[in-house]
Amino acid sequence: MTDRPKRNAASTRAAILAAAQVAFTRSGYDGVGVREIAASAGVTAMLVNRYFGSKELLFAEVVEATFARRTLIGDDPATLARDVAAALVTGPADEEESVDGFLLMLRSASNPRAVEILRDAIERHFQRHLADLLPGGEAGERAALILCAVAGVQLMRHVLASPAVTGADPAVLAGYLEAAFRPLVGTSSEPGTRLPRNVQSL
Amino acid sequence: MTDRPKRNAASTRAAILAAAQVAFTRSGYDGVGVREIAASAGVTAMLVNRYFGSKELLFAEVVEATFARRTLIGDDPATLARDVAAALVTGPADEEESVDGFLLMLRSASNPRAVEILRDAIERHFQRHLADLLPGGEAGERAALILCAVAGVQLMRHVLASPAVTGADPAVLAGYLEAAFRPLVGTSSEPGTRLPRNVQSL
């Protein structure tokens, strides 16, 4: 035994997972190797493989951990359209942390195996949760389209940084997004909801 | 003079542009070099640079040529919601040709200079055209959100191949998408429009 305190298995595992999360989110699945992740975590590549089995399995654990911190979609269908709309367009557009899961997906989309892992995780963490939440029939179809819109706003706002999105008044964008989400959520408009003018006139 | 017929400048230029279009769409800006594009077109890298100036300028010409073939968004605001909705969810999901422009954007999104070129081209070819087309105020905001939704459906359908999208009845998806687009387009629903059941009851 040496004097240097030996990290226990749990903290080593957590350190590797944290390093992998940062690396995969920044560079995508193909853009990073186990060796680089190991170096960031201060361990050997062999240790990473002993703990996680492979780069693919490590990626799958990162996806699980990231998607489990699901914060965008709440649990109340009555306020879902408004809440998701507001969450999507507020906060700084250059703040990558809030769209970690999206960037992880987007930057790994060139690797077929990574896409399979992501597809499965999105299905379990987002699609099913949302479909269970929505009242009425065809909830799966409506949930899928809500997720499409969420992904699209994140893409145009955070990745492309479209000036038509980043330069617009977030309250105006949120109002229209809420109006667009409402037929997908399937709840009629709550009394007192403020909507942009030309939506109220419909 | 040799017996071999010499290609003229226009056809050489067109051959380089076609090879660059295929290469950039498949591999993204960072994933392909001028040398590789030159080889595909049967010319030297020096000739590519003589015709286009640089990889960056070649990429910009590819983006222009691709986005100019805009087919998804028509010119009639009265049918825009329905037309875009239908176009987005019909056709084979694994048919990449129909989403060339989107894949070109997505696969080059890791390069900051490519993103600038794409952002500018999207603004000129799609955002302004759509904003000019939409009746009523806040047309820029509504156009931006329509483009977000278009990008999101293309991402989830063609890149992620989400089973909730690819496995759904396209007519059902199109009905809900149309309902979601309507408050963004700003036209009230036309008489006789068939909408999914729980949308009609709103």
Short mmCIF file of C-alpha atoms in Angstrom, two decimals:
data_model
loop_
_atom_site.label_atom_id
_atom_site.label_comp_id
_atom_site.label_asym_id
_atom_site.label_seq_id
_atom_site.Cartn_x
_atom_site.Cartn_y
_atom_site.Cartn_z
CA MET A 1 0.00 0.00 0.00
CA THR A 2 1.22 3.48 -0.87
CA ASP A 3 0.53 6.75 0.95
CA ARG A 4 -1.40 8.12 -2.05
CA PRO A 5 -5.13 7.72 -1.34
CA LYS A 6 -6.61 5.30 -3.81
CA ARG A 7 -9.79 6.48 -5.48
CA ASN A 8 -12.57 4.03 -4.96
CA ALA A 9 -14.35 2.36 -7.84
CA ALA A 10 -17.43 4.60 -7.70
CA SER A 11 -15.52 7.85 -7.90
CA THR A 12 -13.25 6.55 -10.67
CA ARG A 13 -16.31 5.47 -12.61
CA ALA A 14 -17.94 8.88 -12.07
CA ALA A 15 -14.79 10.69 -13.19
CA ILE A 16 -14.62 8.66 -16.41
CA LEU A 17 -18.32 9.23 -17.09
CA ALA A 18 -17.96 12.99 -16.53
CA ALA A 19 -14.94 13.19 -18.85
CA ALA A 20 -16.77 11.13 -21.49
CA GLN A 21 -19.85 13.35 -21.23
CA VAL A 22 -17.78 16.47 -21.92
CA ALA A 23 -15.80 14.87 -24.74
CA PHE A 24 -18.74 13.24 -26.57
CA THR A 25 -20.88 16.39 -26.29
CA ARG A 26 -18.08 18.57 -27.66
CA SER A 27 -16.71 16.29 -30.39
CA GLY A 28 -19.36 13.66 -31.10
CA TYR A 29 -18.93 9.88 -31.07
CA ASP A 30 -16.46 9.72 -33.94
CA GLY A 31 -14.50 12.76 -32.80
CA VAL A 32 -13.14 11.32 -29.59
CA GLY A 33 -11.29 8.18 -28.49
CA VAL A 34 -11.20 6.13 -25.30
CA ARG A 35 -7.55 7.12 -24.83
CA GLU A 36 -8.44 10.83 -24.80
CA ILE A 37 -11.32 10.32 -22.37
CA ALA A 38 -9.07 8.24 -20.12
CA ALA A 39 -6.43 10.99 -20.11
CA SER A 40 -9.04 13.61 -19.14
CA ALA A 41 -10.20 11.43 -16.27
CA GLY A 42 -6.62 10.74 -15.18
CA VAL A 43 -6.80 6.98 -15.78
CA THR A 44 -5.58 4.53 -18.41
CA ALA A 45 -7.59 3.48 -21.47
CA MET A 46 -7.43 -0.07 -20.13
CA LEU A 47 -9.20 1.04 -16.97
CA VAL A 48 -11.94 2.76 -18.99
CA ASN A 49 -12.55 -0.47 -20.86
CA ARG A 50 -12.49 -2.48 -17.63
CA TYR A 51 -15.19 -0.21 -16.14
CA PHE A 52 -17.37 0.32 -19.22
CA GLY A 53 -16.52 -2.48 -21.63
CA SER A 54 -16.07 -0.39 -24.78
CA LYS A 55 -16.37 3.08 -26.25
CA GLU A 56 -19.84 2.16 -27.47
CA LEU A 57 -21.03 1.09 -24.02
CA LEU A 58 -19.45 4.17 -22.46
CA PHE A 59 -21.31 6.34 -24.98
CA ALA A 60 -24.56 4.55 -24.13
CA GLU A 61 -24.04 5.34 -20.42
CA VAL A 62 -23.34 8.99 -21.22
CA VAL A 63 -26.55 9.16 -23.27
CA GLU A 64 -28.52 7.58 -20.43
CA ALA A 65 -27.11 9.95 -17.82
CA THR A 66 -27.67 13.01 -20.03
CA PHE A 67 -31.20 12.15 -21.12
CA ALA A 68 -32.25 11.17 -17.57
CA ARG A 69 -31.74 14.84 -16.61
CA ARG A 70 -34.78 15.65 -18.73
CA THR A 71 -35.91 19.13 -17.75
CA LEU A 72 -37.57 20.63 -20.82
CA ILE A 73 -40.76 18.58 -20.74
CA GLY A 74 -42.66 18.73 -17.45
CA ASP A 75 -45.48 16.53 -16.19
CA ASP A 76 -48.56 18.75 -16.55
CA PRO A 77 -50.30 18.52 -19.93
CA ALA A 78 -52.41 21.59 -19.11
CA THR A 79 -49.37 23.86 -19.12
CA LEU A 80 -47.13 21.79 -21.40
CA ALA A 81 -47.55 23.89 -24.57
CA ARG A 82 -46.74 27.10 -22.70
CA ASP A 83 -43.94 25.65 -20.58
CA VAL A 84 -42.07 23.96 -23.43
CA ALA A 85 -42.49 27.03 -25.66
CA ALA A 86 -41.08 29.34 -22.98
CA ALA A 87 -38.22 27.01 -22.06
CA LEU A 88 -37.15 26.67 -25.71
CA VAL A 89 -36.69 30.36 -26.44
CA THR A 90 -35.48 31.77 -23.13
CA GLY A 91 -31.97 31.62 -21.69
CA PRO A 92 -28.86 32.67 -23.59
CA ALA A 93 -28.63 31.23 -27.09
CA ASP A 94 -24.91 30.60 -26.71
CA GLU A 95 -25.35 28.66 -23.47
CA GLU A 96 -24.53 25.14 -24.57
CA GLU A 97 -25.14 23.51 -21.20
CA SER A 98 -28.90 23.78 -21.51
CA VAL A 99 -28.86 21.81 -24.76
CA ASP A 100 -26.26 19.20 -23.84
CA GLY A 101 -28.48 16.30 -24.81
CA PHE A 102 -29.29 17.84 -28.16
CA LEU A 103 -25.65 18.57 -29.00
CA LEU A 104 -24.65 15.07 -27.92
CA MET A 105 -27.18 13.72 -30.41
CA LEU A 106 -26.40 16.12 -33.21
CA ARG A 107 -22.62 15.73 -33.09
CA SER A 108 -22.82 11.95 -33.02
CA ALA A 109 -25.37 11.71 -35.84
CA SER A 110 -22.73 10.67 -38.39
CA ASN A 111 -22.10 7.35 -36.65
CA PRO A 112 -24.74 4.67 -37.33
CA ARG A 113 -24.21 2.81 -34.03
CA ALA A 114 -24.34 6.06 -32.04
CA VAL A 115 -27.58 6.96 -33.84
CA GLU A 116 -29.09 3.60 -32.82
CA ILE A 117 -28.19 4.22 -29.18
CA LEU A 118 -29.58 7.77 -29.33
CA ARG A 119 -32.78 6.70 -31.11
CA ASP A 120 -33.47 4.09 -28.47
CA ALA A 121 -32.78 6.50 -25.60
CA ILE A 122 -34.95 9.27 -27.11
CA GLU A 123 -37.76 6.75 -27.49
CA ARG A 124 -37.51 5.67 -23.84
CA HIS A 125 -36.79 9.02 -22.18
CA PHE A 126 -38.82 11.49 -24.25
CA GLN A 127 -41.21 9.92 -26.75
CA ARG A 128 -42.95 7.51 -24.36
CA HIS A 129 -43.06 9.97 -21.47
CA LEU A 130 -44.62 12.62 -23.67
CA ALA A 131 -47.06 10.25 -25.38
CA ASP A 132 -48.25 8.98 -21.97
CA LEU A 133 -48.77 12.56 -20.84
CA LEU A 134 -50.88 13.74 -23.78
CA PRO A 135 -54.65 13.36 -23.49
CA GLY A 136 -56.65 11.90 -26.39
CA GLY A 137 -55.89 9.65 -29.34
CA GLU A 138 -52.90 9.56 -31.64
CA ALA A 139 -50.74 10.67 -28.71
CA GLY A 140 -47.66 8.98 -30.17
CA GLU A 141 -47.90 10.95 -33.39
CA ARG A 142 -48.45 14.22 -31.55
CA ALA A 143 -45.59 13.52 -29.13
CA ALA A 144 -43.28 12.78 -32.05
CA LEU A 145 -44.13 16.10 -33.71
CA ILE A 146 -43.59 18.03 -30.47
CA LEU A 147 -40.13 16.44 -30.22
CA CYS A 148 -39.47 17.39 -33.86
CA ALA A 149 -40.32 21.02 -33.11
CA VAL A 150 -38.18 21.01 -29.96
CA ALA A 151 -35.22 19.62 -31.91
CA GLY A 152 -35.76 22.11 -34.72
CA VAL A 153 -35.77 25.15 -32.43
CA GLN A 154 -32.63 23.89 -30.68
CA LEU A 155 -30.93 23.34 -34.03
CA MET A 156 -31.79 26.75 -35.49
CA ARG A 157 -31.21 28.65 -32.25
CA HIS A 158 -28.12 27.04 -30.74
CA VAL A 159 -26.30 25.41 -33.63
CA LEU A 160 -27.11 27.54 -36.65
CA ALA A 161 -27.70 30.65 -34.49
CA SER A 162 -30.23 31.89 -37.04
CA PRO A 163 -30.57 35.66 -36.50
CA ALA A 164 -34.33 35.39 -37.15
CA VAL A 165 -34.50 33.28 -33.97
CA THR A 166 -31.71 34.70 -31.80
CA GLY A 167 -32.63 38.31 -32.64
CA ALA A 168 -36.38 37.98 -32.05
CA ASP A 169 -38.27 38.91 -28.89
CA PRO A 170 -38.44 35.63 -26.91
CA ALA A 171 -41.94 36.48 -25.66
CA VAL A 172 -43.22 36.81 -29.22
CA LEU A 173 -41.58 33.53 -30.27
CA ALA A 174 -42.94 31.79 -27.17
CA GLY A 175 -46.47 33.00 -27.93
CA TYR A 176 -46.46 31.58 -31.44
CA LEU A 177 -44.72 28.38 -30.39
CA GLU A 178 -47.37 27.84 -27.73
CA ALA A 179 -50.09 28.34 -30.34
CA ALA A 180 -48.36 25.83 -32.64
CA PHE A 181 -47.93 23.29 -29.82
CA ARG A 182 -51.54 23.48 -28.68
CA PRO A 183 -53.09 21.29 -31.42
CA LEU A 184 -50.26 18.82 -30.78
CA VAL A 185 -50.77 18.75 -27.02
CA GLY A 186 -54.50 18.39 -27.57
CA THR A 187 -55.66 20.69 -24.78
CA SER A 188 -57.89 23.61 -25.67
CA SER A 189 -56.61 27.05 -24.80
CA GLU A 190 -56.89 27.92 -21.14
CA PRO A 191 -58.90 31.03 -20.33
CA GLY A 192 -56.74 34.08 -19.92
CA THR A 193 -53.93 32.79 -22.12
CA ARG A 194 -52.28 35.68 -23.91
CA LEU A 195 -51.57 34.88 -27.52
CA PRO A 196 -50.16 36.99 -30.33
CA ARG A 197 -52.80 39.08 -32.04
CA ASN A 198 -53.31 37.19 -35.27
CA VAL A 199 -53.62 33.94 -33.37
CA GLN A 200 -56.39 35.25 -31.12
CA SER A 201 -58.40 36.19 -34.20
CA LEU A 202 -58.53 32.63 -35.51
CA MET B 1 -3.15 20.18 -79.75
CA THR B 2 -3.93 16.57 -78.85
CA ASP B 3 -6.70 14.37 -80.20
CA ARG B 4 -8.34 14.20 -76.78
CA PRO B 5 -11.26 16.65 -76.71
CA LYS B 6 -10.62 19.37 -74.17
CA ARG B 7 -13.47 20.08 -71.79
CA ASN B 8 -14.49 23.69 -71.90
CA ALA B 9 -14.42 25.92 -68.85
CA ALA B 10 -18.16 25.75 -68.18
CA SER B 11 -18.36 21.98 -68.17
CA THR B 12 -15.23 21.66 -66.02
CA ARG B 13 -16.70 24.11 -63.55
CA ALA B 14 -20.01 22.20 -63.52
CA ALA B 15 -18.20 18.89 -62.97
CA ILE B 16 -16.27 20.30 -60.01
CA LEU B 17 -19.43 21.78 -58.52
CA ALA B 18 -21.31 18.49 -58.89
CA ALA B 19 -18.48 16.53 -57.25
CA ALA B 20 -18.28 19.09 -54.42
CA GLN B 21 -22.05 18.92 -53.86
CA VAL B 22 -21.93 15.14 -53.44
CA ALA B 23 -18.84 15.24 -51.22
CA PHE B 24 -19.95 18.06 -48.90
CA THR B 25 -23.45 16.62 -48.53
CA ARG B 26 -22.08 13.20 -47.64
CA SER B 27 -19.15 14.17 -45.41
CA GLY B 28 -19.69 17.79 -44.33
CA TYR B 29 -17.29 20.71 -44.72
CA ASP B 30 -14.59 19.31 -42.45
CA GLY B 31 -14.90 15.78 -43.77
CA VAL B 32 -13.71 16.44 -47.29
CA GLY B 33 -10.73 18.14 -48.96
CA VAL B 34 -10.21 19.98 -52.23
CA ARG B 35 -7.90 17.19 -53.42
CA GLU B 36 -10.64 14.57 -53.00
CA ILE B 37 -13.23 16.73 -54.79
CA ALA B 38 -10.74 17.38 -57.61
CA ALA B 39 -10.12 13.65 -58.00
CA SER B 40 -13.87 12.93 -58.21
CA ALA B 41 -14.23 15.58 -60.91
CA GLY B 42 -11.18 14.27 -62.77
CA VAL B 43 -9.15 17.46 -62.40
CA THR B 44 -6.27 18.68 -60.24
CA ALA B 45 -6.65 20.48 -56.90
CA MET B 46 -4.88 23.45 -58.47
CA LEU B 47 -7.61 23.67 -61.12
CA VAL B 48 -10.33 23.60 -58.44
CA ASN B 49 -8.66 26.52 -56.71
CA ARG B 50 -8.22 28.37 -60.01
CA TYR B 51 -11.96 28.02 -60.73
CA PHE B 52 -13.35 28.58 -57.24
CA GLY B 53 -10.63 30.33 -55.26
CA SER B 54 -10.70 28.13 -52.14
CA LYS B 55 -12.54 25.29 -50.40
CA GLU B 56 -14.59 27.88 -48.54
CA LEU B 57 -15.71 29.65 -51.74
CA LEU B 58 -16.44 26.30 -53.38
CA PHE B 59 -18.58 25.34 -50.39
CA ALA B 60 -20.43 28.68 -50.64
CA GLU B 61 -21.23 27.97 -54.31
CA VAL B 62 -22.49 24.49 -53.45
CA VAL B 63 -24.74 25.96 -50.74
CA GLU B 64 -26.10 28.55 -53.20
CA ALA B 65 -26.80 25.96 -55.89
CA THR B 66 -28.44 23.57 -53.42
CA PHE B 67 -30.61 26.14 -51.65
CA ALA B 68 -31.69 27.76 -54.94
CA ARG B 69 -33.47 24.49 -55.76
CA ARG B 70 -35.95 25.32 -53.00
CA THR B 71 -38.98 23.11 -53.49
CA LEU B 72 -40.47 22.57 -50.03
CA ILE B 73 -41.94 26.03 -49.56
CA GLY B 74 -44.27 27.16 -52.32
CA ASP B 75 -45.65 30.60 -53.08
CA ASP B 76 -49.27 30.40 -51.93
CA PRO B 77 -49.83 31.32 -48.27
CA ALA B 78 -53.40 29.96 -48.43
CA THR B 79 -52.15 26.40 -48.92
CA LEU B 80 -48.73 26.75 -47.32
CA ALA B 81 -49.54 25.02 -44.00
CA ARG B 82 -51.01 22.02 -45.78
CA ASP B 83 -48.43 21.84 -48.55
CA VAL B 84 -45.38 22.04 -46.30
CA ALA B 85 -46.90 19.57 -43.83
CA ALA B 86 -47.60 17.05 -46.59
CA ALA B 87 -44.21 17.50 -48.25
CA LEU B 88 -42.38 16.97 -44.95
CA VAL B 89 -43.84 13.58 -44.10
CA THR B 90 -44.34 11.95 -47.49
CA GLY B 91 -41.74 10.29 -49.66
CA PRO B 92 -39.37 7.59 -48.45
CA ALA B 93 -37.65 8.45 -45.14
CA ASP B 94 -34.38 6.95 -46.35
CA GLU B 95 -34.37 9.01 -49.56
CA GLU B 96 -31.53 11.43 -48.87
CA GLU B 97 -31.85 13.35 -52.14
CA SER B 98 -34.98 15.15 -51.00
CA VAL B 99 -33.19 16.57 -47.96
CA ASP B 100 -29.85 17.39 -49.59
CA GLY B 101 -29.84 20.97 -48.35
CA PHE B 102 -30.64 19.90 -44.83
CA LEU B 103 -27.91 17.25 -44.74
CA LEU B 104 -25.43 19.70 -46.23
CA MET B 105 -26.21 22.05 -43.35
CA LEU B 106 -26.27 19.44 -40.64
CA ARG B 107 -23.04 17.70 -41.58
CA SER B 108 -21.14 20.99 -41.85
CA ALA B 109 -22.47 22.38 -38.56
CA SER B 110 -19.22 21.67 -36.72
CA ASN B 111 -17.26 24.21 -38.77
CA PRO B 112 -17.80 27.85 -37.71
CA ARG B 113 -17.07 29.32 -41.16
CA ALA B 114 -19.37 26.82 -42.87
CA VAL B 115 -22.10 27.70 -40.36
CA GLU B 116 -21.73 31.40 -41.24
CA ILE B 117 -22.11 30.62 -44.95
CA LEU B 118 -25.14 28.40 -44.28
CA ARG B 119 -26.77 30.92 -41.92
CA ASP B 120 -26.48 33.66 -44.51
CA ALA B 121 -27.85 31.45 -47.30
CA ILE B 122 -30.79 30.22 -45.20
CA GLU B 123 -31.62 33.83 -44.37
CA ARG B 124 -31.61 34.83 -48.06
CA HIS B 125 -33.18 31.75 -49.62
CA PHE B 126 -35.75 30.68 -47.01
CA GLN B 127 -36.30 33.11 -44.15
CA ARG B 128 -36.91 36.23 -46.26
CA HIS B 129 -38.96 34.42 -48.90
CA LEU B 130 -41.20 32.91 -46.25
CA ALA B 131 -41.51 36.11 -44.19
CA ASP B 132 -42.52 38.04 -47.33
CA LEU B 133 -45.13 35.41 -48.11
CA LEU B 134 -46.87 35.36 -44.71
CA PRO B 135 -49.78 37.75 -44.19
CA GLY B 136 -49.97 39.89 -41.04
CA GLY B 137 -47.51 41.17 -38.48
CA GLU B 138 -44.53 39.45 -36.88
CA ALA B 139 -44.02 37.55 -40.12
CA GLY B 140 -40.27 37.19 -39.47
CA GLU B 141 -40.85 35.45 -36.16
CA ARG B 142 -43.48 33.14 -37.63
CA ALA B 143 -41.31 32.33 -40.65
CA ALA B 144 -38.39 31.49 -38.34
CA LEU B 145 -40.53 29.08 -36.33
CA ILE B 146 -41.84 27.38 -39.48
CA LEU B 147 -38.24 26.84 -40.57
CA CYS B 148 -37.43 25.45 -37.11
CA ALA B 149 -40.26 22.94 -37.42
CA VAL B 150 -39.20 21.98 -40.96
CA ALA B 151 -35.62 21.40 -39.78
CA GLY B 152 -36.82 19.43 -36.76
CA VAL B 153 -38.97 17.04 -38.80
CA GLN B 154 -36.12 16.50 -41.26
CA LEU B 155 -33.72 15.82 -38.40
CA MET B 156 -35.96 13.34 -36.57
CA ARG B 157 -37.22 11.64 -39.74
CA HIS B 158 -34.17 11.40 -41.98
CA VAL B 159 -31.17 11.60 -39.64
CA LEU B 160 -32.34 10.04 -36.38
CA ALA B 161 -34.98 7.91 -38.17
CA SER B 162 -37.16 8.09 -35.06
CA PRO B 163 -39.61 5.16 -35.26
CA ALA B 164 -42.36 7.41 -33.85
CA VAL B 165 -42.05 9.45 -37.04
CA THR B 166 -41.02 6.89 -39.65
CA GLY B 167 -43.54 4.30 -38.41
CA ALA B 168 -46.53 6.67 -38.21
CA ASP B 169 -49.26 7.13 -40.82
CA PRO B 170 -48.04 10.08 -42.93
CA ALA B 171 -51.60 11.37 -43.33
CA VAL B 172 -52.06 11.56 -39.56
CA LEU B 173 -48.71 13.34 -39.11
CA ALA B 174 -49.53 15.74 -41.95
CA GLY B 175 -52.90 16.61 -40.37
CA TYR B 176 -51.35 17.55 -37.03
CA LEU B 177 -48.42 19.35 -38.66
CA GLU B 178 -50.84 21.40 -40.70
CA ALA B 179 -52.75 22.32 -37.54
CA ALA B 180 -49.50 23.32 -35.85
CA PHE B 181 -48.38 25.38 -38.85
CA ARG B 182 -51.65 27.27 -39.16
CA PRO B 183 -51.12 29.78 -36.31
CA LEU B 184 -47.61 30.34 -37.69
CA VAL B 185 -48.80 30.91 -41.25
CA GLY B 186 -51.52 33.21 -39.92
CA THR B 187 -54.30 32.09 -42.23
CA SER B 188 -57.50 30.82 -40.67
CA SER B 189 -58.54 27.29 -41.54
CA GLU B 190 -60.10 26.93 -44.93
CA PRO B 191 -63.61 25.48 -45.01
CA GLY B 192 -63.66 21.80 -45.69
CA THR B 193 -60.19 21.17 -44.32
CA ARG B 194 -60.01 17.77 -42.73
CA LEU B 195 -58.18 17.83 -39.43
CA PRO B 196 -57.51 15.09 -36.90
CA ARG B 197 -60.41 14.62 -34.51
CA ASN B 198 -59.11 16.26 -31.37
CA VAL B 199 -58.02 19.30 -33.33
CA GLN B 200 -61.48 19.84 -34.79
CA SER B 201 -62.94 19.94 -31.30
CA LEU B 202 -60.81 22.94 -30.25
#
